[in-house]
CSV table of C-alpha atoms in Angstrom, one decimal:
chain,number,residue,atom,x,y,z
A,1138,MET,CA,-23.7,-10.1,9.6
A,1139,ASP,CA,-24.1,-9.1,13.2
A,1140,LEU,CA,-22.7,-5.7,14.3
A,1141,SER,CA,-20.3,-7.2,16.9
A,1142,THR,CA,-18.5,-9.3,14.3
A,1143,LEU,CA,-18.2,-6.4,11.9
A,1144,LEU,CA,-16.8,-4.2,14.7
A,1145,ILE,CA,-14.2,-6.8,15.6
A,1146,TYR,CA,-13.3,-7.2,12.0
A,1147,ALA,CA,-13.0,-3.4,11.6
A,1148,PHE,CA,-10.8,-3.0,14.7
A,1149,THR,CA,-8.5,-5.9,13.7
A,1150,LEU,CA,-8.2,-4.6,10.2
A,1151,GLY,CA,-7.5,-1.1,11.4
A,1152,VAL,CA,-4.7,-2.3,13.7
A,1153,ALA,CA,-3.2,-4.5,10.9
A,1154,CYS,CA,-3.3,-1.6,8.4
A,1155,ALA,CA,-1.9,1.0,10.8
A,1156,VAL,CA,1.1,-1.1,11.9
A,1157,PRO,CA,4.0,0.3,9.7
A,1158,GLY,CA,5.3,-2.1,7.1
A,1159,PRO,CA,6.9,-2.0,3.6
A,1160,THR,CA,3.7,-0.6,2.0
A,1161,THR,CA,3.3,2.3,4.4
A,1162,ALA,CA,7.0,3.0,4.4
A,1163,ALA,CA,7.0,3.3,0.6
A,1164,LEU,CA,3.9,5.5,0.7
A,1165,VAL,CA,5.3,7.9,3.3
A,1166,ALA,CA,8.7,8.0,1.5
A,1167,ARG,CA,6.9,8.8,-1.8
A,1168,VAL,CA,4.9,11.6,-0.2
A,1169,LEU,CA,7.8,13.1,1.7
A,1170,GLY,CA,10.0,13.1,-1.4
A,1171,ARG,CA,7.4,14.0,-4.2
A,1172,GLY,CA,4.5,15.6,-2.4
A,1173,SER,CA,0.9,14.6,-3.0
A,1174,ARG,CA,1.3,13.9,-6.8
A,1175,GLY,CA,0.9,10.2,-7.4
A,1176,ALA,CA,-0.2,9.4,-3.8
A,1177,LEU,CA,-3.8,8.8,-4.8
A,1178,ALA,CA,-2.8,6.3,-7.5
A,1179,PHE,CA,-0.5,4.5,-5.2
A,1180,CYS,CA,-3.1,4.3,-2.4
A,1181,ALA,CA,-5.7,3.1,-4.9
A,1182,GLY,CA,-3.3,0.3,-6.0
A,1183,LEU,CA,-2.8,-0.7,-2.3
A,1184,MET,CA,-6.6,-0.7,-1.8
A,1185,ALA,CA,-7.1,-2.8,-5.0
A,1186,GLY,CA,-4.6,-5.3,-3.8
A,1187,ASP,CA,-6.4,-5.7,-0.5
A,1188,LEU,CA,-9.7,-6.0,-2.2
A,1189,LEU,CA,-8.3,-8.8,-4.4
A,1190,TRP,CA,-7.1,-10.7,-1.4
A,1191,LEU,CA,-10.4,-10.2,0.4
A,1192,SER,CA,-12.4,-11.4,-2.6
A,1193,ALA,CA,-10.2,-14.4,-3.1
A,1194,THR,CA,-10.5,-15.4,0.5
A,1195,ALA,CA,-14.2,-14.7,0.9
A,1196,LEU,CA,-15.1,-16.5,-2.4
A,1197,GLY,CA,-13.2,-19.6,-1.4
A,1198,LEU,CA,-10.3,-19.0,-3.8
A,1199,ALA,CA,-7.6,-19.3,-1.1
A,1200,MET,CA,-6.4,-22.6,-2.6
A,1201,LEU,CA,-6.2,-21.0,-6.0
A,1202,ALA,CA,-4.2,-18.2,-4.5
A,1203,ALA,CA,-1.8,-20.7,-2.9
A,1204,THR,CA,-1.3,-22.5,-6.3
A,1205,MET,CA,-0.6,-19.1,-8.0
A,1206,GLN,CA,2.2,-18.4,-5.5
A,1207,PRO,CA,4.9,-18.3,-8.3
A,1208,VAL,CA,2.9,-15.6,-10.1
A,1209,PHE,CA,2.7,-13.6,-6.9
A,1210,ILE,CA,6.4,-13.9,-6.5
A,1211,VAL,CA,7.0,-12.5,-10.0
A,1212,ILE,CA,4.5,-9.7,-9.2
A,1213,LYS,CA,6.3,-9.0,-5.9
A,1214,TYR,CA,9.7,-8.7,-7.5
A,1215,ALA,CA,8.3,-6.4,-10.2
A,1216,GLY,CA,6.8,-4.1,-7.6
A,1217,ALA,CA,10.1,-4.1,-5.6
A,1218,ALA,CA,12.0,-3.3,-8.8
A,1219,TYR,CA,9.8,-0.3,-9.5
A,1220,LEU,CA,10.2,0.9,-5.8
A,1221,LEU,CA,13.9,0.7,-6.3
A,1222,TYR,CA,13.6,2.9,-9.4
A,1223,LEU,CA,11.5,5.4,-7.5
A,1224,ALA,CA,14.1,5.4,-4.7
A,1225,TRP,CA,16.8,6.2,-7.3
A,1226,ARG,CA,14.7,9.0,-8.7
A,1227,LEU,CA,14.3,10.5,-5.2
A,1228,TRP,CA,18.0,10.1,-4.4
A,1229,THR,CA,19.0,11.9,-7.6
A,1230,ALA,CA,16.2,14.5,-7.7
A,1231,PRO,CA,17.2,18.2,-7.8
A,1232,ALA,CA,16.4,20.0,-4.6
A,1233,ALA,CA,15.7,23.4,-6.0
A,1234,THR,CA,12.6,22.5,-8.0
A,1235,PRO,CA,9.6,20.9,-6.3
A,1236,VAL,CA,9.2,17.5,-7.9
A,1237,GLU,CA,5.4,17.5,-7.6
A,1238,THR,CA,5.3,20.2,-10.3
A,1239,GLN,CA,6.9,17.9,-12.9
A,1240,PRO,CA,4.2,15.4,-14.1
A,1241,VAL,CA,5.3,12.2,-15.8
A,1242,ARG,CA,3.1,10.7,-18.4
A,1243,GLY,CA,1.7,7.3,-17.4
A,1244,GLU,CA,3.1,7.6,-13.9
A,1245,GLY,CA,-0.3,7.3,-12.3
A,1246,LEU,CA,-0.9,3.9,-13.9
A,1247,ARG,CA,2.5,2.7,-13.0
A,1248,LEU,CA,2.1,3.7,-9.4
A,1249,PHE,CA,-1.4,2.0,-9.3
A,1250,LEU,CA,0.1,-1.2,-10.6
A,1251,THR,CA,3.0,-0.9,-8.2
A,1252,GLY,CA,0.6,-0.5,-5.3
A,1253,ILE,CA,-1.2,-3.7,-6.3
A,1254,SER,CA,2.0,-5.7,-6.7
A,1255,VAL,CA,3.5,-4.5,-3.4
A,1256,CYS,CA,0.2,-5.4,-1.7
A,1257,LEU,CA,-0.1,-8.9,-3.3
A,1258,GLY,CA,3.5,-9.7,-2.4
A,1259,ASN,CA,3.3,-8.4,1.2
A,1260,PRO,CA,3.4,-11.3,3.6
A,1261,LYS,CA,1.6,-9.3,6.3
A,1262,THR,CA,-1.4,-8.9,4.0
A,1263,THR,CA,-1.3,-12.6,2.9
A,1264,LEU,CA,-1.2,-13.7,6.6
A,1265,PHE,CA,-4.2,-11.4,7.5
A,1266,TYR,CA,-6.5,-12.7,4.8
A,1267,LEU,CA,-5.6,-16.3,4.6
A,1268,ALA,CA,-5.0,-17.0,8.3
A,1269,LEU,CA,-6.6,-14.3,10.5
A,1270,LEU,CA,-9.7,-13.3,8.6
A,1271,PRO,CA,-11.3,-16.8,8.7
A,1272,THR,CA,-11.0,-16.8,12.5
A,1273,ILE,CA,-13.0,-13.6,12.7
A,1274,ILE,CA,-15.7,-14.2,10.0
A,1275,ASP,CA,-17.5,-17.4,9.1
A,1276,LEU,CA,-16.6,-17.4,5.4
A,1277,GLN,CA,-18.4,-20.7,4.8
A,1278,HIS,CA,-21.8,-19.0,5.5
A,1279,LEU,CA,-20.9,-15.5,4.2
A,1280,SER,CA,-23.8,-14.0,2.2
A,1281,TRP,CA,-23.4,-11.5,-0.6
A,1282,ILE,CA,-24.8,-8.8,1.7
A,1283,GLY,CA,-22.1,-9.8,4.3
A,1284,PHE,CA,-19.4,-9.7,1.6
A,1285,GLY,CA,-20.6,-6.2,0.7
A,1286,GLU,CA,-20.4,-5.2,4.4
A,1287,ILE,CA,-16.9,-6.4,4.9
A,1288,THR,CA,-15.8,-4.9,1.6
A,1289,ALA,CA,-17.3,-1.5,2.5
A,1290,THR,CA,-15.6,-1.8,5.9
A,1291,LEU,CA,-12.2,-2.5,4.3
A,1292,VAL,CA,-12.6,0.6,2.0
A,1293,VAL,CA,-13.5,2.9,4.9
A,1294,VAL,CA,-10.9,1.6,7.4
A,1295,TYR,CA,-7.9,1.2,5.0
A,1296,GLY,CA,-8.8,4.4,3.2
A,1297,THR,CA,-8.8,6.3,6.5
A,1298,VAL,CA,-5.4,4.8,7.5
A,1299,LEU,CA,-3.8,5.6,4.2
A,1300,ALA,CA,-5.2,9.1,4.2
A,1301,ALA,CA,-3.8,9.7,7.7
A,1302,TYR,CA,-0.4,8.6,6.6
A,1303,VAL,CA,-0.5,10.9,3.5
A,1304,VAL,CA,-1.7,13.9,5.6
A,1305,LEU,CA,1.0,13.4,8.2
A,1306,ALA,CA,3.7,13.0,5.6
A,1307,LEU,CA,2.6,16.1,3.8
A,1308,ARG,CA,2.7,18.1,7.0
A,1309,ALA,CA,6.2,16.8,7.7
A,1310,ARG,CA,7.2,17.8,4.2
A,1311,ARG,CA,6.1,21.4,4.6
A,1312,MET,CA,8.6,21.8,7.4
A,1313,PHE,CA,11.4,21.5,4.9
A,1314,ARG,CA,11.6,24.3,2.4
A,1315,SER,CA,15.2,25.2,1.8
A,1316,PRO,CA,17.1,23.5,-1.1
A,1317,ARG,CA,19.5,21.9,1.4
A,1318,ALA,CA,16.6,20.4,3.5
A,1319,LEU,CA,14.8,19.2,0.4
A,1320,LYS,CA,18.0,17.5,-0.9
A,1321,ALA,CA,18.4,15.8,2.5
A,1322,ILE,CA,14.8,14.6,2.7
A,1323,ASN,CA,14.9,13.4,-0.9
A,1324,ARG,CA,17.9,11.2,-0.1
A,1325,VAL,CA,16.5,10.0,3.2
A,1326,THR,CA,13.1,9.1,1.7
A,1327,GLY,CA,14.9,7.5,-1.3
A,1328,ALA,CA,16.8,5.3,1.2
A,1329,VAL,CA,13.6,4.4,3.0
A,1330,MET,CA,11.9,3.5,-0.2
A,1331,ALA,CA,14.9,1.3,-1.2
A,1332,GLY,CA,14.6,-0.4,2.2
A,1333,ALA,CA,10.9,-1.0,1.6
A,1334,ALA,CA,11.7,-2.5,-1.8
A,1335,VAL,CA,14.3,-4.9,-0.2
A,1336,ALA,CA,11.8,-5.8,2.5
A,1337,VAL,CA,9.1,-6.7,0.0
A,1338,ALA,CA,11.6,-8.7,-2.2
A,1339,THR,CA,13.1,-10.7,0.7
A,1340,ARG,CA,10.0,-11.7,2.6
């Protein structure tokens, strides 16, 4: 694949990933309310969801993805339901004890699967891969090397965007140390995560 096409793809992907949406709102709310614990698993799930969409589109499975829309709807609602559960946990979390010091067994896997479900049910992600990507890259003549190049580009670009959101959220979190401030931020981020869940479920 020529460098100019790859750069256009990287730029377009970066803009699409950086624009705030339900997935980034849920990620930021999670980090603000719980700290860094679980952020990696959630980001990995978001990344895996994008890789699934990229693979389906690049390998000519877009029609199959369209026929599996009812399955995606179920996955979307499952992810939204778990986001609502996390929002409730944030809203009711005690302010005096930092939540990131309280590990929950199996939470990493649940966050990973939630990241995938939220990504698969996100209309912005679907639109990018099924409508916008084919206008940037000639998928009909995409070689395995080219597929590897756009996959690597996705990992680097999306990973950078997600890492930036996590770092900014962690810095903002450090500004709030008093129990009263932690209580307020837990409730605000819980409300934001609930809003992200509603946005995912209704789009």
